[in-house]
CSV table of C-alpha atoms in Angstrom, one decimal:
chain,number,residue,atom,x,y,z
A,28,UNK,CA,-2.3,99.9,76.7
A,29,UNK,CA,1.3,98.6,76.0
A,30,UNK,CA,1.9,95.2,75.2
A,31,UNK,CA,4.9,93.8,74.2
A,32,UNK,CA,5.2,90.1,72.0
A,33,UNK,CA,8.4,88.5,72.3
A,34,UNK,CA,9.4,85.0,70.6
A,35,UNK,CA,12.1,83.1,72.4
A,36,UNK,CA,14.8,81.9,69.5
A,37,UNK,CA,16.1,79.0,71.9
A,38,UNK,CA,12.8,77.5,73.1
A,39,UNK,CA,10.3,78.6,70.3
A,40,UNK,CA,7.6,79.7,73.1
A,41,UNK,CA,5.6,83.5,72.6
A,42,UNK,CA,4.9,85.6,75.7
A,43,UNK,CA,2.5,88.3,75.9
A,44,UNK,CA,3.8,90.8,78.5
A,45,UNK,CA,6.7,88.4,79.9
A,46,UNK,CA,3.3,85.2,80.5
A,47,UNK,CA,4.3,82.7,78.0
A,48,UNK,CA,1.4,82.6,75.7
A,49,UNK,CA,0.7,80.1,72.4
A,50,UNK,CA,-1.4,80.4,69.5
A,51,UNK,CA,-4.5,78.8,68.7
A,52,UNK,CA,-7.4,78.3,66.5
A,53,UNK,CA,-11.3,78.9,66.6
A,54,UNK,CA,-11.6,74.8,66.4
A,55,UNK,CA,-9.5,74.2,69.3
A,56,UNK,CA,-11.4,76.8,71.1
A,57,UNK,CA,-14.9,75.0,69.9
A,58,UNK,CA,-13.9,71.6,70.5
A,59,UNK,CA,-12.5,72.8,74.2
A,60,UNK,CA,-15.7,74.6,75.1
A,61,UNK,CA,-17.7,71.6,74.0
A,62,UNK,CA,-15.6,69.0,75.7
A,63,UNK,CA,-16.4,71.3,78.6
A,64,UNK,CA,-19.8,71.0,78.1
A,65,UNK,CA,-19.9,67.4,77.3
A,66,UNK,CA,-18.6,66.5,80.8
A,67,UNK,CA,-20.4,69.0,82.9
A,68,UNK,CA,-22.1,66.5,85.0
A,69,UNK,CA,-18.4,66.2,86.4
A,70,UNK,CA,-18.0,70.0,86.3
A,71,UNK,CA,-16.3,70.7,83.2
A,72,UNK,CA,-17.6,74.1,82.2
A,73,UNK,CA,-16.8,74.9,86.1
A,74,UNK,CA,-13.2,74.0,85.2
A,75,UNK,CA,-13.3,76.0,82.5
A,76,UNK,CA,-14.5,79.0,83.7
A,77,UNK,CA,-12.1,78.5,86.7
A,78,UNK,CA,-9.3,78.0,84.4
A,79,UNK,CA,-9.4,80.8,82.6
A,80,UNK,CA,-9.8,82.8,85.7
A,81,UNK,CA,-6.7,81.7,87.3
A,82,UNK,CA,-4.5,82.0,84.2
A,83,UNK,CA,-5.8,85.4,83.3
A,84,UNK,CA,-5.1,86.9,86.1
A,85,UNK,CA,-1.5,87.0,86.9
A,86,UNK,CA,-1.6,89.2,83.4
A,87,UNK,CA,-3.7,91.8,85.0
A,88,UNK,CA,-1.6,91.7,88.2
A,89,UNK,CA,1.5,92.1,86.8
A,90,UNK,CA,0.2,94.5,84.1
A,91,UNK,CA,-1.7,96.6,87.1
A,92,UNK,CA,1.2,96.5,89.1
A,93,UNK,CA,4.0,97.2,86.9
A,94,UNK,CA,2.2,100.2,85.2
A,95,UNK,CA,1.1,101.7,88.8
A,96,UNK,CA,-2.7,101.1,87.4
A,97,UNK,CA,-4.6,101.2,90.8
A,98,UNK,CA,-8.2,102.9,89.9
A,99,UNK,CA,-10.7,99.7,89.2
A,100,UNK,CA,-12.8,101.5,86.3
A,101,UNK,CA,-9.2,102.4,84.8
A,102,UNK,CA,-8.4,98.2,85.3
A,103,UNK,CA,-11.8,97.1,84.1
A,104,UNK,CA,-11.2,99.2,81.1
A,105,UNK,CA,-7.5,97.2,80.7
A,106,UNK,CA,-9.4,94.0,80.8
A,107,UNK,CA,-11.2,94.6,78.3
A,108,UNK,CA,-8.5,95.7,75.9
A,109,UNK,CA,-6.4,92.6,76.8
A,110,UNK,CA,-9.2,90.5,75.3
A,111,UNK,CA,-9.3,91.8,71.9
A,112,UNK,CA,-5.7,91.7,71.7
A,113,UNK,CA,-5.5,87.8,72.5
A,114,UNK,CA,-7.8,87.8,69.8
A,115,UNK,CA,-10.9,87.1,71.7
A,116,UNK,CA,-13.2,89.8,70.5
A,117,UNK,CA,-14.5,93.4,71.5
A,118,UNK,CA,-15.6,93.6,74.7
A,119,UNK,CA,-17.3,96.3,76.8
A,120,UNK,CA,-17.5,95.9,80.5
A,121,UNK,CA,-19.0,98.0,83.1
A,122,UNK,CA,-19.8,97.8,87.2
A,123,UNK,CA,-18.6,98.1,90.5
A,124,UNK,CA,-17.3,96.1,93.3
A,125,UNK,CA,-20.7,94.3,93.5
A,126,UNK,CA,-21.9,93.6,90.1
A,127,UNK,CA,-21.3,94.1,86.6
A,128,UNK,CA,-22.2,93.6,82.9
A,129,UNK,CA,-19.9,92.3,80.2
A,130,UNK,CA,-21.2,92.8,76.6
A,131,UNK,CA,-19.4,91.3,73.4
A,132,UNK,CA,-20.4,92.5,70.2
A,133,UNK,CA,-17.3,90.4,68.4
A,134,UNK,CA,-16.3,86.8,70.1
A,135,UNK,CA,-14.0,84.4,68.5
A,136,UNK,CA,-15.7,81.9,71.1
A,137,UNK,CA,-18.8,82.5,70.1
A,138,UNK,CA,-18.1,83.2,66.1
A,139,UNK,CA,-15.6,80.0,66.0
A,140,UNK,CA,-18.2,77.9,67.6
A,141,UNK,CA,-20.8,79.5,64.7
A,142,UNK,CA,-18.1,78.5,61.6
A,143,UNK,CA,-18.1,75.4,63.2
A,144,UNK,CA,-21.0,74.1,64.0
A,145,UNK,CA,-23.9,76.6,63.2
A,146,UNK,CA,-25.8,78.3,66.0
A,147,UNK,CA,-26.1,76.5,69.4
A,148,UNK,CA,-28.8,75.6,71.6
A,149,UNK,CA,-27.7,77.2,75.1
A,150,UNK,CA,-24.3,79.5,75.6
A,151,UNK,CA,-20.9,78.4,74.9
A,152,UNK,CA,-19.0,81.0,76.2
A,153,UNK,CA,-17.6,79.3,79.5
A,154,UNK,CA,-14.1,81.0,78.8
A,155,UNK,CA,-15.3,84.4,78.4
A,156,UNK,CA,-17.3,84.4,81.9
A,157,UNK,CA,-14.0,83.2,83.6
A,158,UNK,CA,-12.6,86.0,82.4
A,159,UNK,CA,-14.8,88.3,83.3
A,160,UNK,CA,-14.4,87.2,86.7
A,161,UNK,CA,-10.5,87.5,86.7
A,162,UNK,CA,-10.8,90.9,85.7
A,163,UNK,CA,-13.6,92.5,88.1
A,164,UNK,CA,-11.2,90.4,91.1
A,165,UNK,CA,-8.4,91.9,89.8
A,166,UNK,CA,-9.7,95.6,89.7
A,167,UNK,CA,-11.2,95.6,93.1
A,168,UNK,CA,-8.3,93.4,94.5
A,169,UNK,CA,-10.3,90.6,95.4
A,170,UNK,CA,-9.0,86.8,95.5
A,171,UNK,CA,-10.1,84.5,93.1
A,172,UNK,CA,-13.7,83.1,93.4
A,173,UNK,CA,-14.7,86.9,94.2
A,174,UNK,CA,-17.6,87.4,91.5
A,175,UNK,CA,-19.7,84.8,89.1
A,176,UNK,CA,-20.9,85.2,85.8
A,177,UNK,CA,-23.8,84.4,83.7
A,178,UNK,CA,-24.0,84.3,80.1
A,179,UNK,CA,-27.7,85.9,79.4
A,180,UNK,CA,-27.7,87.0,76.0
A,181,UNK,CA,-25.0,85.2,73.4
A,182,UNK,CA,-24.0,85.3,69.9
A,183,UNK,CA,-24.3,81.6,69.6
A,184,UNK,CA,-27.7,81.5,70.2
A,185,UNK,CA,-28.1,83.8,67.8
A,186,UNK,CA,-28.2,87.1,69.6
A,187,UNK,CA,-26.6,90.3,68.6
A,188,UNK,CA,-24.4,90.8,71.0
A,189,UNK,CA,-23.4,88.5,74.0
A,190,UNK,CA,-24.0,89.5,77.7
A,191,UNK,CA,-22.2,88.2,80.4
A,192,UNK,CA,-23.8,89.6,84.0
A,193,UNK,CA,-21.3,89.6,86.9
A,194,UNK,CA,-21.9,89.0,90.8
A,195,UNK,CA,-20.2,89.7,93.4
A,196,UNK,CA,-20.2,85.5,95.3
B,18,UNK,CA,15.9,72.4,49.1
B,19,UNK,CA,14.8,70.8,52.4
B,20,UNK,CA,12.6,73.0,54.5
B,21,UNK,CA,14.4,75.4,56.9
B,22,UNK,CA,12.5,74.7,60.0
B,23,UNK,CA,14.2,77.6,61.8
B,24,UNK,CA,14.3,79.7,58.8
B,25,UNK,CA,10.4,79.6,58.7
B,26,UNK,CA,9.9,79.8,62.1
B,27,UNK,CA,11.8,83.0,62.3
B,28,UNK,CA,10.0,84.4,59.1
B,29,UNK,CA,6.2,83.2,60.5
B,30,UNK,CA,7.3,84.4,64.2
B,31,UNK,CA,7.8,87.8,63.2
B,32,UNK,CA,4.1,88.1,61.5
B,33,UNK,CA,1.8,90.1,63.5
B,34,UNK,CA,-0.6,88.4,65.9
B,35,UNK,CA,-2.8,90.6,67.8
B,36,UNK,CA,-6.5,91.4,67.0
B,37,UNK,CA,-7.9,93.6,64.7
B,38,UNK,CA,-11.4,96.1,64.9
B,39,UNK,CA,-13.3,93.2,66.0
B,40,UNK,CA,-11.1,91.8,68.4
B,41,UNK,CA,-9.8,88.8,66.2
B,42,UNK,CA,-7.0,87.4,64.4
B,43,UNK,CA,-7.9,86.0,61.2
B,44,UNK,CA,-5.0,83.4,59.8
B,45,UNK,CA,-4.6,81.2,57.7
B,46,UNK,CA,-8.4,80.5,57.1
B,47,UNK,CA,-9.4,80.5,60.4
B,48,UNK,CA,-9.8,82.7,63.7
B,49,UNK,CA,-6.9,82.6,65.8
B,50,UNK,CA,-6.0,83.7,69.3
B,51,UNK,CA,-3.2,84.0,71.6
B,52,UNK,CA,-4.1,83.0,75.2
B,53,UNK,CA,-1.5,81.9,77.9
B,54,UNK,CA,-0.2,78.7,77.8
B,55,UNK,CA,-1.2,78.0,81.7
B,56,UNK,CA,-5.0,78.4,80.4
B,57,UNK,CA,-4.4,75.0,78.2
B,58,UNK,CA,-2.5,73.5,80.7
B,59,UNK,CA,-4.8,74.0,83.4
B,60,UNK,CA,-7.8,72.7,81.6
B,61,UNK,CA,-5.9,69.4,80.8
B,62,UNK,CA,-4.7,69.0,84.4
B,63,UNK,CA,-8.0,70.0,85.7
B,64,UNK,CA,-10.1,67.9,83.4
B,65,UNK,CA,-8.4,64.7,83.8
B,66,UNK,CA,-7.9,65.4,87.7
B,67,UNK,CA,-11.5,65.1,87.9
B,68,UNK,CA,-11.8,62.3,85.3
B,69,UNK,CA,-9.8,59.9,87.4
B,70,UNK,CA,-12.1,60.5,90.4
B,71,UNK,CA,-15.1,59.8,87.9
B,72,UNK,CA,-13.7,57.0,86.3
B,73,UNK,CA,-13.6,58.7,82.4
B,74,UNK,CA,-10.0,59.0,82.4
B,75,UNK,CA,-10.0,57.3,79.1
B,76,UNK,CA,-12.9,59.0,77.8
B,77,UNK,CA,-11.3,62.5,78.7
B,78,UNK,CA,-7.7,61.8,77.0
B,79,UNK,CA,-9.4,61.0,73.7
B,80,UNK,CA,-11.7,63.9,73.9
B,81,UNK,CA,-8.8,66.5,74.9
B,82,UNK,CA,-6.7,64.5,71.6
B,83,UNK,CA,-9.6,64.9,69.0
B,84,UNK,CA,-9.9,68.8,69.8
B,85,UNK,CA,-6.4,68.8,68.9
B,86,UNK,CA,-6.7,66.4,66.1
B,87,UNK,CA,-10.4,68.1,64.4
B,88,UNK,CA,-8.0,71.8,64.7
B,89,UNK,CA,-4.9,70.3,63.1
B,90,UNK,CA,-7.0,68.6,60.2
B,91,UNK,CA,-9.0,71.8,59.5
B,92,UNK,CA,-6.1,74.2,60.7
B,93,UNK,CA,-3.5,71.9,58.7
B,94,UNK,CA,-5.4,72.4,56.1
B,95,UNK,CA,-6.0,76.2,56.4
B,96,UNK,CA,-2.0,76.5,56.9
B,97,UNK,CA,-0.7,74.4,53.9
B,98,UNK,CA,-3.2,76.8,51.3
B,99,UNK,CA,-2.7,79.9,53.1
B,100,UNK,CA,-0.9,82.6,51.0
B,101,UNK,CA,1.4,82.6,54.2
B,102,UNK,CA,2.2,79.2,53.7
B,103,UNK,CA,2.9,79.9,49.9
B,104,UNK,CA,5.1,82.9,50.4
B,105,UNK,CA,7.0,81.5,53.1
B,106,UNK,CA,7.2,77.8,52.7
B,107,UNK,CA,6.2,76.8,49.3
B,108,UNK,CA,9.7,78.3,47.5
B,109,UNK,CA,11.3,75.5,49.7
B,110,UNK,CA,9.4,72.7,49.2
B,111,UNK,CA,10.9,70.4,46.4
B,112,UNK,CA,10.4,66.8,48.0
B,113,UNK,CA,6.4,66.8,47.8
B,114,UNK,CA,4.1,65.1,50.7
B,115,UNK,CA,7.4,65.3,53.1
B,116,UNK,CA,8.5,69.0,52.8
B,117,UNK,CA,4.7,69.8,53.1
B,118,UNK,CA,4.8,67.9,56.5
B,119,UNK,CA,8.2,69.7,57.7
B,120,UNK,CA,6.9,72.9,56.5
B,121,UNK,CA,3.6,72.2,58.3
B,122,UNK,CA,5.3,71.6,61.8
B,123,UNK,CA,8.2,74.3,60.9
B,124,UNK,CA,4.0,76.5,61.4
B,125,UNK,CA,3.7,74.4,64.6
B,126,UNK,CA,6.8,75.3,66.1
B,127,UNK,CA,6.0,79.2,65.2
B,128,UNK,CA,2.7,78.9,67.0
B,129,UNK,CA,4.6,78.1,70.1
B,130,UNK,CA,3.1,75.2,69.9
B,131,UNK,CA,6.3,72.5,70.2
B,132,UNK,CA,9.8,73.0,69.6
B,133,UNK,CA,9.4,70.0,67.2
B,134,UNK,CA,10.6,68.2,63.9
B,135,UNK,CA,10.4,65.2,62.3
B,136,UNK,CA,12.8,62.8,62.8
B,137,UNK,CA,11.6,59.8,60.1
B,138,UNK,CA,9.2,59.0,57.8
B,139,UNK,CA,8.0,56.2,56.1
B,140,UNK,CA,5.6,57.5,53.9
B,141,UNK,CA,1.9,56.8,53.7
B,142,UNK,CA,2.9,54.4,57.1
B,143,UNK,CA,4.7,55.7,60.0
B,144,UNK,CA,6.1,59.1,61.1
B,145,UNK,CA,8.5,59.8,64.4
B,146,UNK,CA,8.3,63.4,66.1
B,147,UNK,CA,10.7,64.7,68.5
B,148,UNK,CA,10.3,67.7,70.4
B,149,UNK,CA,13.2,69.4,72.6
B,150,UNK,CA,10.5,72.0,74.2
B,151,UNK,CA,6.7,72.1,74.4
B,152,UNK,CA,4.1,74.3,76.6
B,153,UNK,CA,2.6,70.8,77.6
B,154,UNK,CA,5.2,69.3,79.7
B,155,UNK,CA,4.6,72.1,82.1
B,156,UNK,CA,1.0,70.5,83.0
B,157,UNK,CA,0.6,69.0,85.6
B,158,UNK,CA,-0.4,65.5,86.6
B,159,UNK,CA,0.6,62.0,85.9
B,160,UNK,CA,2.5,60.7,83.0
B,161,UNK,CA,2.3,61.5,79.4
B,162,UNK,CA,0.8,65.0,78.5
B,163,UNK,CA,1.3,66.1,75.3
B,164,UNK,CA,-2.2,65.6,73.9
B,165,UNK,CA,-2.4,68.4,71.9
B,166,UNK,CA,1.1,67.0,69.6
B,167,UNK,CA,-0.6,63.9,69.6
B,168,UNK,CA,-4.0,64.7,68.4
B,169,UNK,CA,-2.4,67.3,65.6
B,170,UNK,CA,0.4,65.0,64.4
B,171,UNK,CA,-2.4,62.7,64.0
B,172,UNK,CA,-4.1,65.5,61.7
B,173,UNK,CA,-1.2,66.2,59.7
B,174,UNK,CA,0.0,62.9,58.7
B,175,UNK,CA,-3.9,62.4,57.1
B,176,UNK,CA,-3.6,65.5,54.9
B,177,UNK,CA,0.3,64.3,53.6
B,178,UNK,CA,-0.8,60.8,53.1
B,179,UNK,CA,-4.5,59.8,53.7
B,180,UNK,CA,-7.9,60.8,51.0
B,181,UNK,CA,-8.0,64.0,49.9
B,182,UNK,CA,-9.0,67.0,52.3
B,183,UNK,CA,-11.8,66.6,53.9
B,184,UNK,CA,-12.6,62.8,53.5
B,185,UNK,CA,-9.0,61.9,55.1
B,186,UNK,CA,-10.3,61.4,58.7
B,187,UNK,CA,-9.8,58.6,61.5
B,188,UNK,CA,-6.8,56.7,59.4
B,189,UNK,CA,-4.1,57.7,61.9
B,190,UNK,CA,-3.3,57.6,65.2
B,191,UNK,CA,-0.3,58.9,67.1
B,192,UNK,CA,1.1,57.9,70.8
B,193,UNK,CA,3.7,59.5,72.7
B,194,UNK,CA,6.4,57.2,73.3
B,195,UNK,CA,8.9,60.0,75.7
B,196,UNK,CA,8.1,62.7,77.4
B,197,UNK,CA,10.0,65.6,79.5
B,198,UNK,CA,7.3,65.9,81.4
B,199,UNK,CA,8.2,62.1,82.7
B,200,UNK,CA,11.8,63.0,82.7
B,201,UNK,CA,13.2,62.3,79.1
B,202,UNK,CA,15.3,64.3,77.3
B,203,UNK,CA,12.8,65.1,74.4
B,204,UNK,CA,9.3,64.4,73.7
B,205,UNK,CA,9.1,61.6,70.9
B,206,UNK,CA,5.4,60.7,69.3
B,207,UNK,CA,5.3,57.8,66.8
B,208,UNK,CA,2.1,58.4,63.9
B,209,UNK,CA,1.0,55.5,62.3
B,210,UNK,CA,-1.7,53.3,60.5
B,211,UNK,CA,-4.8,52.9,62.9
């Protein structure tokens, strides 16, 4: 996969791929996910699984697009690359245009959350099942909204590895 | 010697951030990722969009200020002992608490975080910030934005001036007095004594 940083000397900002990108730590990560949590009764993990959908995926466009990458396994594959390069952990991902499996066996979600706090009581990983949906819409060439996810397994918990089932909506 | 801001952003800025074996960045003492700016801003926006129709506007702000504030404490921390920190900053800092600080948000400003300095201090009391370019102003919404600056400026003041690391919580708070994203020239956020 080719991925290019670049640091603008006038405004300071980093871009990943020409997507202006910043750099952030596990706690900000935690506390995010848990603010999330905290208000779910008004839909906060919701937001931000929806979030990280919709900011994800202009990266996969663009990166499918300008590299002429139109086979979906190919794509998932790119997805899943992506995510350890923001620093998000390893991820292996696997399905179709109707359902899918995402399985973690490194997540700075999950292992941020852990140096934080200790184990948790129910998933934490909202971000990670947004993206997961951006990249299954994005290598089938669906709109956003196309597939849910479901955190079955996860790291926080205590788990070995996380699992994140996909559906087609 | 005064800190070179740009001097250390340049030299931090040029350090490589993308994951390792396992998919992570480990820096300065903690895990650290690199996720577009819209993904921060769109949470905020989101978040306090539906906070307003519930009536937790309030409530929201301070909670999207303390995740800022809890990572620049622990991150603040991580950055000012870091052997980064030490090889890069240290050989510049000659005027104690303050050249910490500058060095500190000379690391902010290589995060991407703000293009940002400090523009007074009156130690232990009050510190001014003024930033010429930050991702947050690009949020959307209504007025001031810039929780993330608020909530680590905050943070950073505490480890210059409050108890020792960690006991140096809640002393400080910081409000943003300008914003570009409400059509100022510069972002300007004023720390002081809660």
């Amino acid at each position: 996969m080719k991925t290019k940083f670049t640091f603008d000397n006038n405004t300071f900002r980093h871009a990943m791929n020409g997507h202006e990108s910043v750099l952030h730590c596990h706690h900000y990560m935690a506390l995010t996910s848990k603010l999330a949590m905290d208000f779910d009764a008004m839909g906060g993990t919701r937001i931000l699984k929806e979030s990280a959908e919709d900011s994800v995926r202009p990266l996969l466009d663009d990166y499918f697009t300008q590299n002429s990458i139109s086979d979906a396994k190919q794509r998932l594959q790119i997805g899943a690359e992506y995510f350890g390069i923001m620093g998000m952990g390893v991820m292996k991902i696997s399905g179709d245009d109707k359902t899918g499996e995402v399985k973690l066996t490194h997540s700075h979600v999950d292992e941020g959350w852990i140096k934080k706090w200790g184990k948790s009581s129910k998933p934490v990983n909202h971000f990670t099942c947004g993206y997961a949906n951006a990249v299954f819409a994005a290598a089938y060439s669906l709109p956003p909204r196309s597939f849910q996810s479901m955190e079955v397994s996860s790291i926080a918990l205590g788990d070995e590895e996380a699992i994140i089932s996909v559906k087609r909506s | 010697m005064v800190v070179m801001r740009d001097q250390v952003v340049k030299a931090l800025a040029e350090l490589e951030v993308t994951g390792n074996e396992d998919g992570l960045i480990p820096a300065f003492g903690v895990l650290v990722n690199q996720l577009p700016t819209s993904f921060w801003n769109t949470f905020s926006e989101r978040i306090m969009a539906e906070a307003k129709q519930n009536n937790k506007q309030q409530e929201v702000e301070d909670a999207l200020i303390n995740c800022a504030y809890e990572c620049g404490y622990h991150t603040g921390w991580g950055i000012i002992n870091s052997e980064e920190f030490k090889s890069v900053v240290s050989p510049m800092v000659t005027d104690g608490a303050k050249d910490v600080l500058r060095g500190a948000y000379a690391v902010f400003t290589a995060w991407g975080w703000a293009k940002s300095g400090i523009v007074q201090i009156k130690e232990g009391e009050r510190m001014v910030i003024r930033a010429t370019d930050y991702y947050e102003q690009d949020s959307g919404g209504e007025g001031h934005r810039a929780y993330m600056i608020r909530g680590v400026s905050s943070a950073f003041f505490e480890l210059a001036y409050s108890d020792p690391y960690p006991d140096g919580m809640g002393k400080y708070n910081c409000n943003q007095t300008m914003g570009i994203e409400t059509g100022d020239d510069f972002g300007e956020f004023v720390v002081q004594a809660k």
